[in-house]
Amino acid sequence: MVKNKKKQTKRTMECKENSIPTGIVFLWGLLVLLLLALQLTSASVALPGCLERCGDVEIPYPFGIGRNCSMEGFTLNCTFSKGTHKPFLNHIEFLSISLSLGLARVAGYVSSQCYNATASNVTYNDWEMNLWASPYRFSSTLNKFTTIGCMTLAYLIESNTPNSMANSSYWSACVSMCRRRDDLKNGSCTGIGCCQTAIPKGMVHYRVWFAENFTSTNTYNLSRCNYAALVEERAFNFSTSYITTDELYGGTLPLVINWAVRNKTCWEARRNMTSYACVSENSTCLDSADGPGYLCNCSEGYQGNPYLPHGCRDIDECANKDGSPCSGDCHNTQGGYWCSCPRGTHGDPYKGTCYPKLPPAAKLVIGICISLLIILIIMLCIHVILERRKLIKVKEENFQQHGGWLLLEEIRNRQGLAFKMFTEKELEQATNKFHKNNIIGHGSYGTVYKGILKDNHVVAIKRAKIINERQKKEFGKEMLILSQVNHRNIVKLLGCCLEVEVPMLVYEYISNGNLFQLIHGNGRRIYKSLETRLKIALESAEALAYLHSSASPPIIHGDVKSANILLDDHLMAKVSDFGASMLAPRDETQFVTLVQGTCGYLDPEYLQTCLLIDKSDVYSFGVVLLELLTGKKALRFEGTEREMSLSSSFLSAMKEGRFSELLDDQIKYNEDVERINEIAVLAKACLNVKGEDRPSMKEVAEELDRLKKMKQHTWEQHNHAEIESLLDNLSSYREEENTGFYSLEKKAMLSIEPGR
Ligand SMILES: *[C@@H]1O[C@H](CO)[C@@H](O)[C@H](O)[C@H]1NC(C)=O
């Protein structure tokens, strides 16, 4: 396929020593001296005594001017032409050399195919460039094979051996066409007037060959020449003037060649340190990208010439022209640097955050504030701890004040006593935190709650009102005595809670209300036989007699009234509410008592003397007896003044012999008048104004017992159980006082008539 060219100029590049003028030698000498002097201050890139520059071009070792100044294959000539010095390798002019990238930019000749002035002849100016057996390769990444022309087909041919197209290993071509001048565009190399194509990696030779028959005289008016060259793509900028003028003819375009220390890899080269090119400390070796060979680089933080001893010098990052890498103070080190914040500031000196430090006064203030805060927190903690301790102490004190220790000691002595100390929490749980729905009554001393203990035991819990100091002291003692009281007709005290300021008492729960409710009802009346009334009276009297005589020292109830006589399921009387109770007086202090009790039941003598004695209870019991007989309340807020008090109206009625008028309708017509009269006499004795004239509770109980038994003798046939069942039946009839109750009662009377 090789065709003869009609006229072909050919230049090959072969190394050829130039003779150097003597004048230049002298200049060199001067330069060397100058550079030696400079070397003291700045790092040299060339071997000592060698030129560092040729004209405008820096010549770093391994390149050098002359054999002694360069590594083999890197020897350049510094040639003087057209008024300046230029470095040449044979005929190739070096435009620049990069050490770190292993690149050199050279002037590449442009091949051309031109018509002569008459278009009758074609002149070829083909170039061939070979880098055989040299450390250089054409850069495949930075160069492009480029053709310029309006009807141009040019081949790029690589041959491995000189002068043999047949042995060529690579062929490539590029075609550029153009018809009108207007089609051409500056900067656009896309086939119209200009064509570019890539080349393979590691090329060591290229020659251009124009296709002869392709071109035509048709484009002669537009362009006289076609051009082709391997050019640095980035440096090439297509200009329409390349077509329209012949400015490219015989010219050059930049071309990039890679260089490396050839034929050994880094690993191989390091095995023989005498020929290892990276001689500088702090240098690294890099394998070449296009064939065997390596490059040297300075390590990070160093710059300079790694091919020279001590060539890699520390970079003074702090002296960077573009500004210090630190926002604070910069400190250079070998191969690096570090930053610090200037005096009086703190922060991150690498990220531009150095803040001025706080003045000592501000620091002091902050320190004091933090210390104060810590002290405050500590004090708060101590306060909380002390408060808690105080609370425990208060509970302890309460416990002690309420006679808790005395009680505990006593209880310890009497093992087996069924008395329990309850905790505040236990009782809170039992009463749903003393919820008002659990209130079952208000005693003279406090509020009574119904409570259900954890073991499902139903209890009544009495929470005392605030009591005074003296009462507090007595409380424990009184409770101790009450806890000893064990009588079937007295409400049993199960336990207490002393750890609170106001002590609480836990009683057995009595389910059936009290005597007041039974007698007076809530607008309803329940039939109660004289027998039942007598039974309740006797049981209450026995309980009081027990308190007065059997207990030691004697206990005075102090607030005997029908509301304080509770009734259980079998209508058994249970005396309760010992809130006003008092041990029998022993010293002066006992006299100075606030008069307590309930109006209508109060002993008139007690009102005068303020001395609570057992006979006071007898008086009150007398009123209860009257209530049982008459069914009237102890105090009524209607009628004359005399009629208001049951006791005074009773006493005057007795005097006038019309006592029977007062009797309860349910027993008025009872034929057992004698017994009723005897009860009335007993009541009268109890209501004696002078306490000493009243019978003792024991005597009252004995009398009631006698009266009760008397009935059993006279009414032998009368079945007690029958009356009880009758009572139960009747109680289910919730009749009003004046509507049909009598008829029912009459029937009841009639029904028991045959039994008599
Ligand atoms: C292209 O650039 C050249 C030189 O810069 C100029 O002479 C020519 O007119 C430009 N061509 C177009 C089409 O702009």
PDB file of C-alpha atoms and ligand atoms in Angstrom, residues 181-187 238-242 244-245 247, ligand 1:
ATOM      1  CA  ARG A 181     -16.343  28.809   4.457  1.00  0.00           C
ATOM      2  CA  ASP A 182     -19.468  29.453   6.529  1.00  0.00           C
ATOM      3  CA  ASP A 183     -19.509  25.847   7.755  1.00  0.00           C
ATOM      4  CA  LEU A 184     -16.294  26.411   9.652  1.00  0.00           C
ATOM      5  CA  LYS A 185     -16.398  27.331  13.287  1.00  0.00           C
ATOM      6  CA  ASN A 186     -13.633  28.557  15.541  1.00  0.00           C
ATOM      7  CA  GLY A 187     -12.885  26.136  18.400  1.00  0.00           C
ATOM      8  CA  PHE A 238      -9.127  25.141  15.795  1.00  0.00           C
ATOM      9  CA  SER A 239      -9.163  28.432  13.979  1.00  0.00           C
ATOM     10  CA  THR A 240     -10.848  29.024  10.625  1.00  0.00           C
ATOM     11  CA  SER A 241      -7.695  30.815   9.598  1.00  0.00           C
ATOM     12  CA  TYR A 242      -5.905  27.405   9.560  1.00  0.00           C
ATOM     13  CA  THR A 244      -8.087  30.022   4.802  1.00  0.00           C
ATOM     14  CA  THR A 245      -4.435  30.984   5.320  1.00  0.00           C
ATOM     15  CA  GLU A 247      -0.117  29.959   8.798  1.00  0.00           C
TER      16      GLU A 247
HETATM   17  C1  LIG B   1     -11.745  32.749  13.838  1.00  0.00           C
HETATM   18  O1  LIG B   1     -10.641  33.361  14.509  1.00  0.00           O
HETATM   19  C2  LIG B   1      -9.754  34.023  13.621  1.00  0.00           C
HETATM   20  C3  LIG B   1      -8.560  34.517  14.437  1.00  0.00           C
HETATM   21  O2  LIG B   1      -8.855  34.695  15.737  1.00  0.00           O
HETATM   22  C4  LIG B   1     -10.484  35.161  12.928  1.00  0.00           C
HETATM   23  O3  LIG B   1      -9.643  35.798  12.038  1.00  0.00           O
HETATM   24  C5  LIG B   1     -11.690  34.593  12.174  1.00  0.00           C
HETATM   25  O4  LIG B   1     -12.436  35.611  11.591  1.00  0.00           O
HETATM   26  C6  LIG B   1     -12.551  33.816  13.102  1.00  0.00           C
HETATM   27  N1  LIG B   1     -13.609  33.122  12.335  1.00  0.00           N
HETATM   28  C7  LIG B   1     -14.916  33.127  12.660  1.00  0.00           C
HETATM   29  C8  LIG B   1     -15.822  32.343  11.804  1.00  0.00           C
HETATM   30  O5  LIG B   1     -15.294  33.712  13.666  1.00  0.00           O
END
